[in-house]
PDB file of C-alpha atoms in Angstrom:
ATOM      1  CA  MET K   1    -104.465-147.878   1.766  1.00 70.00           C
ATOM      2  CA  LYS K   2    -100.901-146.536   1.736  1.00 79.00           C
ATOM      3  CA  LYS K   3     -98.520-148.467  -0.479  1.00 91.00           C
ATOM      4  CA  LYS K   4     -95.650-150.318   1.139  1.00 97.00           C
ATOM      5  CA  ILE K   5     -92.275-148.868   0.190  1.00 98.00           C
ATOM      6  CA  ALA K   6     -89.325-151.121  -0.635  1.00 98.00           C
ATOM      7  CA  LEU K   7     -85.698-150.227  -1.291  1.00 98.00           C
ATOM      8  CA  ILE K   8     -83.644-152.744  -3.268  1.00 98.00           C
ATOM      9  CA  THR K   9     -79.874-152.599  -3.561  1.00 97.00           C
ATOM     10  CA  GLY K  10     -78.589-154.556  -6.554  1.00 95.00           C
ATOM     11  CA  ILE K  11     -81.874-153.922  -8.371  1.00 97.00           C
ATOM     12  CA  THR K  12     -80.328-154.387 -11.834  1.00 95.00           C
ATOM     13  CA  GLY K  13     -79.145-157.919 -11.045  1.00 95.00           C
ATOM     14  CA  GLN K  14     -80.923-161.210 -11.660  1.00 97.00           C
ATOM     15  CA  ASP K  15     -82.579-161.305  -8.228  1.00 98.00           C
ATOM     16  CA  GLY K  16     -83.230-157.580  -8.116  1.00 97.00           C
ATOM     17  CA  SER K  17     -85.172-157.686 -11.379  1.00 98.00           C
ATOM     18  CA  TYR K  18     -87.359-160.631 -10.350  1.00 98.00           C
ATOM     19  CA  LEU K  19     -87.942-159.126  -6.909  1.00 98.00           C
ATOM     20  CA  SER K  20     -88.924-155.785  -8.452  1.00 98.00           C
ATOM     21  CA  GLU K  21     -91.532-157.520 -10.613  1.00 98.00           C
ATOM     22  CA  LEU K  22     -92.915-159.393  -7.610  1.00 98.00           C
ATOM     23  CA  LEU K  23     -93.189-156.272  -5.429  1.00 98.00           C
ATOM     24  CA  LEU K  24     -94.802-154.230  -8.199  1.00 98.00           C
ATOM     25  CA  GLU K  25     -97.373-157.001  -8.623  1.00 98.00           C
ATOM     26  CA  LYS K  26     -98.073-156.651  -4.898  1.00 98.00           C
ATOM     27  CA  ASP K  27     -98.572-152.895  -5.356  1.00 97.00           C
ATOM     28  CA  TYR K  28     -95.372-151.767  -3.636  1.00 98.00           C
ATOM     29  CA  GLU K  29     -93.624-148.503  -4.369  1.00 98.00           C
ATOM     30  CA  VAL K  30     -90.220-149.816  -5.442  1.00 98.00           C
ATOM     31  CA  HIS K  31     -86.998-147.830  -5.099  1.00 98.00           C
ATOM     32  CA  GLY K  32     -83.627-149.093  -6.268  1.00 97.00           C
ATOM     33  CA  ILE K  33     -79.968-148.161  -6.383  1.00 96.00           C
ATOM     34  CA  ILE K  34     -78.050-148.587  -9.622  1.00 92.00           C
ATOM     35  CA  ARG K  35     -74.356-148.041 -10.260  1.00 83.00           C
ATOM     36  CA  ARG K  36     -73.502-145.346 -12.782  1.00 70.00           C
ATOM     37  CA  ALA K  37     -71.708-146.735 -15.840  1.00 63.00           C
ATOM     38  CA  SER K  38     -70.727-145.441 -19.249  1.00 47.00           C
ATOM     39  CA  SER K  39     -72.833-148.190 -20.830  1.00 55.00           C
ATOM     40  CA  PHE K  40     -76.434-149.113 -20.069  1.00 64.00           C
ATOM     41  CA  ASN K  41     -76.689-151.709 -17.308  1.00 78.00           C
ATOM     42  CA  THR K  42     -80.456-151.780 -16.806  1.00 87.00           C
ATOM     43  CA  GLY K  43     -81.317-154.498 -19.338  1.00 89.00           C
ATOM     44  CA  ARG K  44     -83.000-156.751 -16.796  1.00 94.00           C
ATOM     45  CA  ILE K  45     -85.377-154.011 -15.609  1.00 95.00           C
ATOM     46  CA  ASP K  46     -85.961-152.030 -18.817  1.00 93.00           C
ATOM     47  CA  HIS K  47     -89.479-153.488 -19.162  1.00 95.00           C
ATOM     48  CA  ILE K  48     -90.482-152.001 -15.762  1.00 96.00           C
ATOM     49  CA  PHE K  49     -88.087-149.034 -15.752  1.00 93.00           C
ATOM     50  CA  ASN K  50     -90.814-146.383 -15.661  1.00 94.00           C
ATOM     51  CA  GLU K  51     -92.523-148.050 -12.681  1.00 96.00           C
ATOM     52  CA  LEU K  52     -89.400-147.831 -10.496  1.00 97.00           C
ATOM     53  CA  LYS K  53     -87.793-144.971  -8.595  1.00 97.00           C
ATOM     54  CA  LEU K  54     -84.069-145.301  -9.279  1.00 96.00           C
ATOM     55  CA  TYR K  55     -80.996-143.594  -7.840  1.00 95.00           C
ATOM     56  CA  HIS K  56     -77.403-143.663  -9.069  1.00 93.00           C
ATOM     57  CA  GLY K  57     -74.975-144.732  -6.395  1.00 92.00           C
ATOM     58  CA  ASP K  58     -73.282-147.581  -4.608  1.00 92.00           C
ATOM     59  CA  VAL K  59     -74.180-149.575  -1.535  1.00 93.00           C
ATOM     60  CA  SER K  60     -70.757-148.790  -0.057  1.00 92.00           C
ATOM     61  CA  ASP K  61     -71.480-145.028  -0.030  1.00 94.00           C
ATOM     62  CA  PRO K  62     -72.639-144.219   3.535  1.00 96.00           C
ATOM     63  CA  ILE K  63     -73.773-140.663   2.744  1.00 96.00           C
ATOM     64  CA  LEU K  64     -76.008-141.764  -0.145  1.00 95.00           C
ATOM     65  CA  ILE K  65     -77.478-144.749   1.704  1.00 97.00           C
ATOM     66  CA  ASP K  66     -78.244-142.723   4.814  1.00 97.00           C
ATOM     67  CA  LYS K  67     -79.793-139.942   2.741  1.00 97.00           C
ATOM     68  CA  LEU K  68     -82.053-142.378   0.882  1.00 97.00           C
ATOM     69  CA  ILE K  69     -83.184-144.281   3.960  1.00 97.00           C
ATOM     70  CA  LYS K  70     -83.881-141.040   5.829  1.00 97.00           C
ATOM     71  CA  GLN K  71     -85.793-139.667   2.848  1.00 97.00           C
ATOM     72  CA  ILE K  72     -87.698-142.773   1.748  1.00 97.00           C
ATOM     73  CA  LYS K  73     -88.271-144.386   5.168  1.00 98.00           C
ATOM     74  CA  PRO K  74     -88.739-147.777   3.475  1.00 98.00           C
ATOM     75  CA  ASP K  75     -90.947-150.437   5.016  1.00 98.00           C
ATOM     76  CA  GLU K  76     -88.574-153.065   3.642  1.00 98.00           C
ATOM     77  CA  VAL K  77     -84.937-153.028   2.528  1.00 98.00           C
ATOM     78  CA  TYR K  78     -83.577-155.901   0.442  1.00 98.00           C
ATOM     79  CA  ASN K  79     -79.776-155.870   0.366  1.00 98.00           C
ATOM     80  CA  LEU K  80     -78.974-157.785  -2.813  1.00 97.00           C
ATOM     81  CA  ALA K  81     -75.968-155.727  -3.910  1.00 95.00           C
ATOM     82  CA  ALA K  82     -72.681-157.633  -3.822  1.00 92.00           C
ATOM     83  CA  GLN K  83     -69.622-158.753  -5.703  1.00 90.00           C
ATOM     84  CA  SER K  84     -71.133-162.209  -6.003  1.00 86.00           C
ATOM     85  CA  HIS K  85     -68.757-164.174  -8.229  1.00 87.00           C
ATOM     86  CA  VAL K  86     -66.631-166.660  -6.273  1.00 89.00           C
ATOM     87  CA  GLN K  87     -63.712-166.779  -8.719  1.00 88.00           C
ATOM     88  CA  VAL K  88     -63.607-162.977  -8.931  1.00 91.00           C
ATOM     89  CA  SER K  89     -63.414-162.865  -5.134  1.00 92.00           C
ATOM     90  CA  PHE K  90     -60.102-164.736  -5.295  1.00 93.00           C
ATOM     91  CA  GLU K  91     -58.846-162.288  -7.927  1.00 93.00           C
ATOM     92  CA  ASN K  92     -60.125-159.210  -6.094  1.00 95.00           C
ATOM     93  CA  PRO K  93     -60.651-160.020  -2.400  1.00 94.00           C
ATOM     94  CA  TYR K  94     -60.302-156.405  -1.226  1.00 95.00           C
ATOM     95  CA  TYR K  95     -63.138-155.094  -3.368  1.00 94.00           C
ATOM     96  CA  THR K  96     -65.313-158.128  -2.636  1.00 95.00           C
ATOM     97  CA  ASN K  97     -65.081-157.725   1.125  1.00 94.00           C
ATOM     98  CA  TYR K  98     -65.292-153.936   1.041  1.00 93.00           C
ATOM     99  CA  VAL K  99     -68.562-153.893  -0.901  1.00 93.00           C
ATOM    100  CA  ASN K 100     -70.153-156.953   0.654  1.00 95.00           C
ATOM    101  CA  ASN K 101     -69.233-156.214   4.281  1.00 95.00           C
ATOM    102  CA  PHE K 102     -69.333-152.432   4.369  1.00 94.00           C
ATOM    103  CA  GLY K 103     -72.578-152.282   2.389  1.00 95.00           C
ATOM    104  CA  THR K 104     -74.440-154.371   4.956  1.00 97.00           C
ATOM    105  CA  LEU K 105     -73.013-152.355   7.837  1.00 98.00           C
ATOM    106  CA  ILE K 106     -73.962-149.009   6.248  1.00 98.00           C
ATOM    107  CA  ILE K 107     -77.608-150.008   5.768  1.00 98.00           C
ATOM    108  CA  LEU K 108     -78.024-151.429   9.275  1.00 98.00           C
ATOM    109  CA  GLU K 109     -76.362-148.383  10.830  1.00 98.00           C
ATOM    110  CA  SER K 110     -78.659-146.081   8.871  1.00 98.00           C
ATOM    111  CA  ILE K 111     -81.780-147.935  10.012  1.00 98.00           C
ATOM    112  CA  LYS K 112     -80.529-147.703  13.601  1.00 98.00           C
ATOM    113  CA  ASN K 113     -79.398-144.068  13.500  1.00 97.00           C
ATOM    114  CA  ASN K 114     -82.594-142.866  11.833  1.00 97.00           C
ATOM    115  CA  ASN K 115     -84.700-144.529  14.555  1.00 97.00           C
ATOM    116  CA  LEU K 116     -86.360-146.861  12.049  1.00 97.00           C
ATOM    117  CA  ALA K 117     -85.818-150.095  14.002  1.00 96.00           C
ATOM    118  CA  ASN K 118     -89.572-150.381  14.591  1.00 95.00           C
ATOM    119  CA  HIS K 119     -90.476-149.417  11.040  1.00 97.00           C
ATOM    120  CA  THR K 120     -87.998-150.797   8.501  1.00 98.00           C
ATOM    121  CA  LYS K 121     -87.522-154.520   7.922  1.00 98.00           C
ATOM    122  CA  PHE K 122     -84.139-155.605   6.549  1.00 98.00           C
ATOM    123  CA  TYR K 123     -83.344-158.615   4.370  1.00 98.00           C
ATOM    124  CA  GLN K 124     -79.731-159.727   3.927  1.00 98.00           C
ATOM    125  CA  ALA K 125     -78.871-161.924   0.949  1.00 98.00           C
ATOM    126  CA  CYS K 126     -76.598-164.709   2.208  1.00 98.00           C
ATOM    127  CA  SER K 127     -75.167-167.637   0.293  1.00 97.00           C
ATOM    128  CA  SER K 128     -74.803-171.397   0.538  1.00 97.00           C
ATOM    129  CA  GLU K 129     -71.107-170.792  -0.238  1.00 96.00           C
ATOM    130  CA  MET K 130     -70.796-169.934   3.475  1.00 97.00           C
ATOM    131  CA  TYR K 131     -70.946-173.671   4.225  1.00 98.00           C
ATOM    132  CA  GLY K 132     -67.780-174.172   2.171  1.00 96.00           C
ATOM    133  CA  SER K 133     -66.109-177.473   3.018  1.00 94.00           C
ATOM    134  CA  VAL K 134     -69.325-178.821   4.439  1.00 95.00           C
ATOM    135  CA  VAL K 135     -69.338-180.484   7.833  1.00 95.00           C
ATOM    136  CA  GLU K 136     -72.724-182.134   7.238  1.00 96.00           C
ATOM    137  CA  ILE K 137     -75.041-182.999   4.361  1.00 97.00           C
ATOM    138  CA  PRO K 138     -77.636-181.614   3.832  1.00 98.00           C
ATOM    139  CA  GLN K 139     -77.102-178.099   5.171  1.00 98.00           C
ATOM    140  CA  THR K 140     -79.648-176.424   7.449  1.00 98.00           C
ATOM    141  CA  GLU K 141     -79.906-173.229   9.484  1.00 98.00           C
ATOM    142  CA  THR K 142     -77.854-174.869  12.251  1.00 98.00           C
ATOM    143  CA  THR K 143     -75.043-176.258  10.063  1.00 98.00           C
ATOM    144  CA  PRO K 144     -71.716-174.593  10.989  1.00 98.00           C
ATOM    145  CA  PHE K 145     -70.191-172.337   8.351  1.00 98.00           C
ATOM    146  CA  ASN K 146     -66.818-173.296   6.915  1.00 97.00           C
ATOM    147  CA  PRO K 147     -66.092-170.754   4.132  1.00 96.00           C
ATOM    148  CA  VAL K 148     -63.293-171.389   1.620  1.00 95.00           C
ATOM    149  CA  SER K 149     -63.412-168.236  -0.542  1.00 94.00           C
ATOM    150  CA  PRO K 150     -63.179-164.487   0.093  1.00 94.00           C
ATOM    151  CA  TYR K 151     -66.750-164.188  -1.192  1.00 95.00           C
ATOM    152  CA  ALA K 152     -68.021-166.759   1.298  1.00 96.00           C
ATOM    153  CA  CYS K 153     -66.123-165.060   4.128  1.00 96.00           C
ATOM    154  CA  SER K 154     -67.759-161.737   3.271  1.00 97.00           C
ATOM    155  CA  LYS K 155     -71.193-163.320   3.406  1.00 97.00           C
ATOM    156  CA  VAL K 156     -70.485-164.920   6.786  1.00 98.00           C
ATOM    157  CA  PHE K 157     -69.563-161.470   8.105  1.00 98.00           C
ATOM    158  CA  SER K 158     -72.844-159.989   6.807  1.00 98.00           C
ATOM    159  CA  TYR K 159     -74.827-162.898   8.238  1.00 98.00           C
ATOM    160  CA  TYR K 160     -73.497-162.386  11.757  1.00 98.00           C
ATOM    161  CA  LEU K 161     -73.710-158.602  11.487  1.00 98.00           C
ATOM    162  CA  THR K 162     -77.404-158.923  10.610  1.00 98.00           C
ATOM    163  CA  ARG K 163     -77.992-161.171  13.609  1.00 98.00           C
ATOM    164  CA  THR K 164     -76.058-158.789  15.858  1.00 98.00           C
ATOM    165  CA  TYR K 165     -78.165-155.753  14.874  1.00 98.00           C
ATOM    166  CA  ARG K 166     -81.311-157.841  15.314  1.00 98.00           C
ATOM    167  CA  GLN K 167     -80.322-158.776  18.856  1.00 98.00           C
ATOM    168  CA  ALA K 168     -78.654-155.538  19.963  1.00 98.00           C
ATOM    169  CA  TYR K 169     -80.954-152.934  18.369  1.00 98.00           C
ATOM    170  CA  LYS K 170     -84.197-154.911  17.868  1.00 98.00           C
ATOM    171  CA  ILE K 171     -84.176-154.299  14.119  1.00 98.00           C
ATOM    172  CA  PHE K 172     -86.348-156.675  12.096  1.00 98.00           C
ATOM    173  CA  ALA K 173     -83.278-158.073  10.324  1.00 98.00           C
ATOM    174  CA  SER K 174     -83.380-161.465   8.624  1.00 98.00           C
ATOM    175  CA  ASN K 175     -80.958-163.593   6.611  1.00 98.00           C
ATOM    176  CA  GLY K 176     -81.866-165.691   3.607  1.00 98.00           C
ATOM    177  CA  ILE K 177     -79.245-168.366   2.994  1.00 98.00           C
ATOM    178  CA  LEU K 178     -79.921-168.967  -0.668  1.00 98.00           C
ATOM    179  CA  PHE K 179     -78.517-171.917  -2.541  1.00 98.00           C
ATOM    180  CA  ASN K 180     -77.645-171.523  -6.233  1.00 97.00           C
ATOM    181  CA  HIS K 181     -80.499-170.031  -8.232  1.00 97.00           C
ATOM    182  CA  GLU K 182     -80.469-169.499 -11.961  1.00 98.00           C
ATOM    183  CA  SER K 183     -82.601-168.100 -14.772  1.00 98.00           C
ATOM    184  CA  PRO K 184     -82.313-166.670 -18.288  1.00 98.00           C
ATOM    185  CA  ARG K 185     -81.258-163.443 -16.509  1.00 97.00           C
ATOM    186  CA  ARG K 186     -78.237-165.039 -14.849  1.00 96.00           C
ATOM    187  CA  GLY K 187     -74.942-163.321 -15.621  1.00 93.00           C
ATOM    188  CA  GLU K 188     -73.027-164.967 -18.440  1.00 93.00           C
ATOM    189  CA  THR K 189     -69.878-165.419 -16.337  1.00 91.00           C
ATOM    190  CA  PHE K 190     -71.659-167.918 -14.069  1.00 93.00           C
ATOM    191  CA  VAL K 191     -71.193-171.540 -15.091  1.00 96.00           C
ATOM    192  CA  THR K 192     -74.864-172.387 -15.739  1.00 98.00           C
ATOM    193  CA  ARG K 193     -75.457-169.476 -18.090  1.00 98.00           C
ATOM    194  CA  LYS K 194     -72.043-169.963 -19.636  1.00 97.00           C
ATOM    195  CA  ILE K 195     -73.133-173.499 -20.533  1.00 98.00           C
ATOM    196  CA  THR K 196     -76.559-172.621 -21.981  1.00 98.00           C
ATOM    197  CA  ARG K 197     -75.137-169.705 -23.960  1.00 98.00           C
ATOM    198  CA  ALA K 198     -72.353-171.864 -25.385  1.00 98.00           C
ATOM    199  CA  ALA K 199     -74.644-174.782 -26.262  1.00 98.00           C
ATOM    200  CA  SER K 200     -77.045-172.497 -28.129  1.00 98.00           C
ATOM    201  CA  ARG K 201     -74.225-170.704 -29.980  1.00 98.00           C
ATOM    202  CA  ILE K 202     -72.624-174.020 -30.936  1.00 98.00           C
ATOM    203  CA  LYS K 203     -75.988-175.208 -32.253  1.00 98.00           C
ATOM    204  CA  VAL K 204     -76.286-172.258 -34.655  1.00 97.00           C
ATOM    205  CA  GLY K 205     -72.620-172.327 -35.660  1.00 96.00           C
ATOM    206  CA  LEU K 206     -71.340-169.272 -33.772  1.00 96.00           C
ATOM    207  CA  GLN K 207     -69.016-171.153 -31.416  1.00 96.00           C
ATOM    208  CA  ASN K 208     -66.914-174.319 -31.601  1.00 96.00           C
ATOM    209  CA  LYS K 209     -65.752-175.119 -28.072  1.00 96.00           C
ATOM    210  CA  LEU K 210     -66.535-174.437 -24.420  1.00 96.00           C
ATOM    211  CA  ARG K 211     -63.848-174.198 -21.743  1.00 95.00           C
ATOM    212  CA  LEU K 212     -64.806-175.269 -18.223  1.00 96.00           C
ATOM    213  CA  GLY K 213     -63.172-176.312 -14.965  1.00 92.00           C
ATOM    214  CA  ASN K 214     -64.312-178.945 -12.483  1.00 93.00           C
ATOM    215  CA  LEU K 215     -67.304-180.889 -13.821  1.00 95.00           C
ATOM    216  CA  ASN K 216     -67.752-182.940 -10.643  1.00 94.00           C
ATOM    217  CA  THR K 217     -68.789-180.016  -8.450  1.00 94.00           C
ATOM    218  CA  ARG K 218     -72.339-180.535  -7.164  1.00 96.00           C
ATOM    219  CA  ARG K 219     -74.838-177.766  -6.454  1.00 97.00           C
ATOM    220  CA  ASP K 220     -78.440-177.317  -5.353  1.00 98.00           C
ATOM    221  CA  TRP K 221     -79.869-175.366  -8.322  1.00 98.00           C
ATOM    222  CA  GLY K 222     -83.263-173.670  -8.371  1.00 98.00           C
ATOM    223  CA  PHE K 223     -85.143-170.940 -10.244  1.00 98.00           C
ATOM    224  CA  ALA K 224     -84.436-167.347  -9.208  1.00 98.00           C
ATOM    225  CA  GLY K 225     -88.103-166.358  -9.513  1.00 98.00           C
ATOM    226  CA  ASP K 226     -88.980-168.850  -6.778  1.00 98.00           C
ATOM    227  CA  TYR K 227     -86.191-167.577  -4.531  1.00 98.00           C
ATOM    228  CA  VAL K 228     -87.189-163.903  -4.567  1.00 98.00           C
ATOM    229  CA  ARG K 229     -90.652-165.007  -3.435  1.00 98.00           C
ATOM    230  CA  ALA K 230     -88.897-166.577  -0.446  1.00 98.00           C
ATOM    231  CA  MET K 231     -87.149-163.254   0.273  1.00 98.00           C
ATOM    232  CA  TRP K 232     -90.503-161.497   0.404  1.00 98.00           C
ATOM    233  CA  LEU K 233     -92.032-164.192   2.610  1.00 98.00           C
ATOM    234  CA  ILE K 234     -89.114-163.911   5.044  1.00 98.00           C
ATOM    235  CA  LEU K 235     -89.946-160.237   5.640  1.00 98.00           C
ATOM    236  CA  GLN K 236     -93.683-160.978   5.986  1.00 98.00           C
ATOM    237  CA  HIS K 237     -93.022-163.439   8.803  1.00 98.00           C
ATOM    238  CA  HIS K 238     -94.139-162.122  12.205  1.00 97.00           C
ATOM    239  CA  VAL K 239     -90.625-162.270  13.665  1.00 98.00           C
ATOM    240  CA  PRO K 240     -87.154-161.796  12.128  1.00 98.00           C
ATOM    241  CA  ASP K 241     -85.346-165.073  11.513  1.00 98.00           C
ATOM    242  CA  ASP K 242     -82.876-166.889   9.273  1.00 98.00           C
ATOM    243  CA  PHE K 243     -83.914-169.347   6.562  1.00 98.00           C
ATOM    244  CA  VAL K 244     -82.229-171.796   4.196  1.00 98.00           C
ATOM    245  CA  ILE K 245     -83.728-171.547   0.692  1.00 98.00           C
ATOM    246  CA  GLY K 246     -83.052-174.361  -1.774  1.00 98.00           C
ATOM    247  CA  THR K 247     -84.562-177.295  -3.652  1.00 98.00           C
ATOM    248  CA  GLY K 248     -83.253-180.169  -1.530  1.00 98.00           C
ATOM    249  CA  GLU K 249     -81.663-181.741  -4.625  1.00 97.00           C
ATOM    250  CA  THR K 250     -78.069-181.720  -5.794  1.00 98.00           C
ATOM    251  CA  HIS K 251     -76.697-182.101  -9.321  1.00 98.00           C
ATOM    252  CA  SER K 252     -73.214-181.971 -10.814  1.00 97.00           C
ATOM    253  CA  VAL K 253     -71.955-179.459 -13.359  1.00 97.00           C
ATOM    254  CA  GLU K 254     -71.631-182.416 -15.718  1.00 97.00           C
ATOM    255  CA  GLU K 255     -75.348-183.229 -15.301  1.00 98.00           C
ATOM    256  CA  PHE K 256     -76.256-179.627 -16.107  1.00 98.00           C
ATOM    257  CA  LEU K 257     -73.898-179.682 -19.087  1.00 98.00           C
ATOM    258  CA  ASN K 258     -75.300-182.953 -20.409  1.00 98.00           C
ATOM    259  CA  LEU K 259     -78.956-181.818 -20.236  1.00 98.00           C
ATOM    260  CA  ALA K 260     -78.209-178.435 -21.806  1.00 98.00           C
ATOM    261  CA  PHE K 261     -76.397-179.949 -24.797  1.00 98.00           C
ATOM    262  CA  LYS K 262     -78.996-182.732 -25.115  1.00 98.00           C
ATOM    263  CA  TYR K 263     -81.643-180.045 -25.505  1.00 98.00           C
ATOM    264  CA  PHE K 264     -79.903-179.147 -28.784  1.00 98.00           C
ATOM    265  CA  ASP K 265     -79.275-182.801 -29.752  1.00 98.00           C
ATOM    266  CA  LEU K 266     -75.557-182.369 -29.095  1.00 98.00           C
ATOM    267  CA  ASP K 267     -73.048-184.484 -27.176  1.00 98.00           C
ATOM    268  CA  TYR K 268     -71.176-182.159 -24.827  1.00 97.00           C
ATOM    269  CA  LYS K 269     -68.072-184.391 -24.952  1.00 97.00           C
ATOM    270  CA  ASP K 270     -67.475-183.276 -28.532  1.00 97.00           C
ATOM    271  CA  TYR K 271     -67.168-179.627 -27.517  1.00 97.00           C
ATOM    272  CA  ILE K 272     -65.750-179.377 -23.989  1.00 96.00           C
ATOM    273  CA  ILE K 273     -62.190-178.424 -23.095  1.00 95.00           C
ATOM    274  CA  ILE K 274     -61.204-178.818 -19.449  1.00 94.00           C
ATOM    275  CA  ASP K 275     -59.060-175.796 -18.666  1.00 90.00           C
ATOM    276  CA  PRO K 276     -56.976-175.596 -15.437  1.00 85.00           C
ATOM    277  CA  GLU K 277     -57.463-171.814 -15.509  1.00 84.00           C
ATOM    278  CA  TYR K 278     -61.090-172.353 -14.499  1.00 80.00           C
ATOM    279  CA  PHE K 279     -60.299-174.348 -11.369  1.00 81.00           C
ATOM    280  CA  ARG K 280     -60.623-172.329  -8.154  1.00 75.00           C
ATOM    281  CA  PRO K 281     -57.747-172.158  -5.647  1.00 79.00           C
ATOM    282  CA  SER K 282     -60.141-173.755  -3.151  1.00 75.00           C
ATOM    283  CA  ASP K 283     -63.397-175.329  -4.279  1.00 78.00           C
ATOM    284  CA  VAL K 284     -66.640-176.435  -2.634  1.00 85.00           C
ATOM    285  CA  SER K 285     -67.391-179.976  -3.753  1.00 88.00           C
ATOM    286  CA  ILE K 286     -71.064-180.298  -2.761  1.00 94.00           C
ATOM    287  CA  LEU K 287     -73.884-178.094  -1.534  1.00 96.00           C
ATOM    288  CA  LEU K 288     -77.303-179.519  -0.675  1.00 98.00           C
ATOM    289  CA  SER K 289     -80.041-177.713   1.219  1.00 98.00           C
ATOM    290  CA  ASN K 290     -82.666-178.894   3.638  1.00 98.00           C
ATOM    291  CA  PRO K 291     -85.330-176.170   3.228  1.00 98.00           C
ATOM    292  CA  ILE K 292     -87.866-177.791   5.564  1.00 98.00           C
ATOM    293  CA  LYS K 293     -87.984-174.753   7.880  1.00 98.00           C
ATOM    294  CA  ALA K 294     -88.893-172.411   5.005  1.00 98.00           C
ATOM    295  CA  LYS K 295     -91.551-174.842   3.839  1.00 98.00           C
ATOM    296  CA  ASN K 296     -93.105-175.340   7.278  1.00 98.00           C
ATOM    297  CA  VAL K 297     -92.793-171.781   8.636  1.00 98.00           C
ATOM    298  CA  LEU K 298     -93.192-169.682   5.478  1.00 98.00           C
ATOM    299  CA  GLY K 299     -95.201-172.050   3.315  1.00 98.00           C
ATOM    300  CA  TRP K 300     -92.570-171.665   0.592  1.00 98.00           C
ATOM    301  CA  SER K 301     -91.759-174.233  -2.081  1.00 97.00           C
ATOM    302  CA  THR K 302     -90.220-174.326  -5.547  1.00 97.00           C
ATOM    303  CA  THR K 303     -92.293-174.372  -8.733  1.00 97.00           C
ATOM    304  CA  ILE K 304     -89.670-175.184 -11.392  1.00 97.00           C
ATOM    305  CA  LYS K 305     -87.640-178.400 -11.440  1.00 97.00           C
ATOM    306  CA  PHE K 306     -83.998-178.811 -12.444  1.00 98.00           C
ATOM    307  CA  ASP K 307     -84.657-180.052 -15.992  1.00 98.00           C
ATOM    308  CA  GLU K 308     -87.361-177.413 -16.537  1.00 98.00           C
ATOM    309  CA  LEU K 309     -84.943-174.692 -15.463  1.00 98.00           C
ATOM    310  CA  ILE K 310     -82.353-175.844 -17.997  1.00 98.00           C
ATOM    311  CA  LYS K 311     -84.965-175.910 -20.780  1.00 98.00           C
ATOM    312  CA  LEU K 312     -86.088-172.394 -19.857  1.00 98.00           C
ATOM    313  CA  MET K 313     -82.523-171.102 -20.068  1.00 98.00           C
ATOM    314  CA  CYS K 314     -81.752-172.997 -23.285  1.00 98.00           C
ATOM    315  CA  GLN K 315     -84.903-171.686 -25.013  1.00 98.00           C
ATOM    316  CA  HIS K 316     -83.998-168.117 -24.092  1.00 98.00           C
ATOM    317  CA  ASP K 317     -80.369-168.425 -25.143  1.00 98.00           C
ATOM    318  CA  TYR K 318     -81.248-170.154 -28.416  1.00 98.00           C
ATOM    319  CA  ASN K 319     -83.344-167.117 -29.363  1.00 97.00           C
ATOM    320  CA  LEU K 320     -80.392-164.891 -28.453  1.00 97.00           C
ATOM    321  CA  ALA K 321     -78.065-166.997 -30.590  1.00 97.00           C
ATOM    322  CA  LEU K 322     -80.414-166.761 -33.566  1.00 97.00           C
ATOM    323  CA  GLN K 323     -80.477-162.959 -33.202  1.00 95.00           C
ATOM    324  CA  GLU K 324     -76.673-162.951 -33.028  1.00 94.00           C
ATOM    325  CA  LYS K 325     -76.447-165.031 -36.186  1.00 91.00           C
ATOM    326  CA  LYS K 326     -78.676-162.584 -38.071  1.00 90.00           C
ATOM    327  CA  LEU K 327     -76.397-159.727 -37.040  1.00 87.00           C
ATOM    328  CA  VAL K 328     -73.311-161.652 -38.161  1.00 78.00           C
ATOM    329  CA  ALA K 329     -74.937-162.512 -41.490  1.00 67.00           C
TER     330      ALA K 329
END
């Protein structure tokens, strides 16, 4: 039987790496786009590098994207490429919206113009940040969006663009509204990984303090490996649709901080400095999903709990810290 072909933008990211593993396990032919850099940026996929078909480029390059889609004729496209850091979106709103908005448009236009509407399924990675200053708790597929960051605004644009191409051109185009999802592969500039890295480095004597912003912010945190399985399930559904993906639980940054430092028998209060520089110009106070539709329609559920996720990240980062210490010594 002919292998299914998938194209992943953002393949070198946290989600892209887990999704690549999942699709390879399901015997897909996996293609991915990576940005050319002077330093290696494939660390998350090095263990499967030779099983992937990779292309240098950028999701905002219409000529490259059209060429690849025309050439590959993918059965599924997962658009995971984005400038995905909220604080960075305040610092660089032009780049954030250019990449996030234009990238989605380029892919959908290519599927349409190459007459692949009946062949290629499209998944758009959306974000719980779109709910912003929430108008209801918990948030579902019908909760109105109220974005409060350039990043969130860019994701709202992509969400509605995906729905528009689904309705106007009959493309199998679906949105996954993913709440925060973490793992040992999370970028170190994101608060969860920043915490587990700092706690492990403090434990082995490589760091003394950790600077953070608002500790009262509450998020719905899950494991990235579970969430990429939801992405795949969304494109296996018999009709295109939009789904909220989350755990249905909310926890504060302080709770995450406390559990991470407790793992190392440390009291976070001895090491934390609250720094105004880390407060966002406009912040989202609470995000909490109601993923009942994904559970009932897709049969999706999480496998790793909040405390288990923190332990997983702490174990990984402790090993990294020990390696660092050897290099320093």
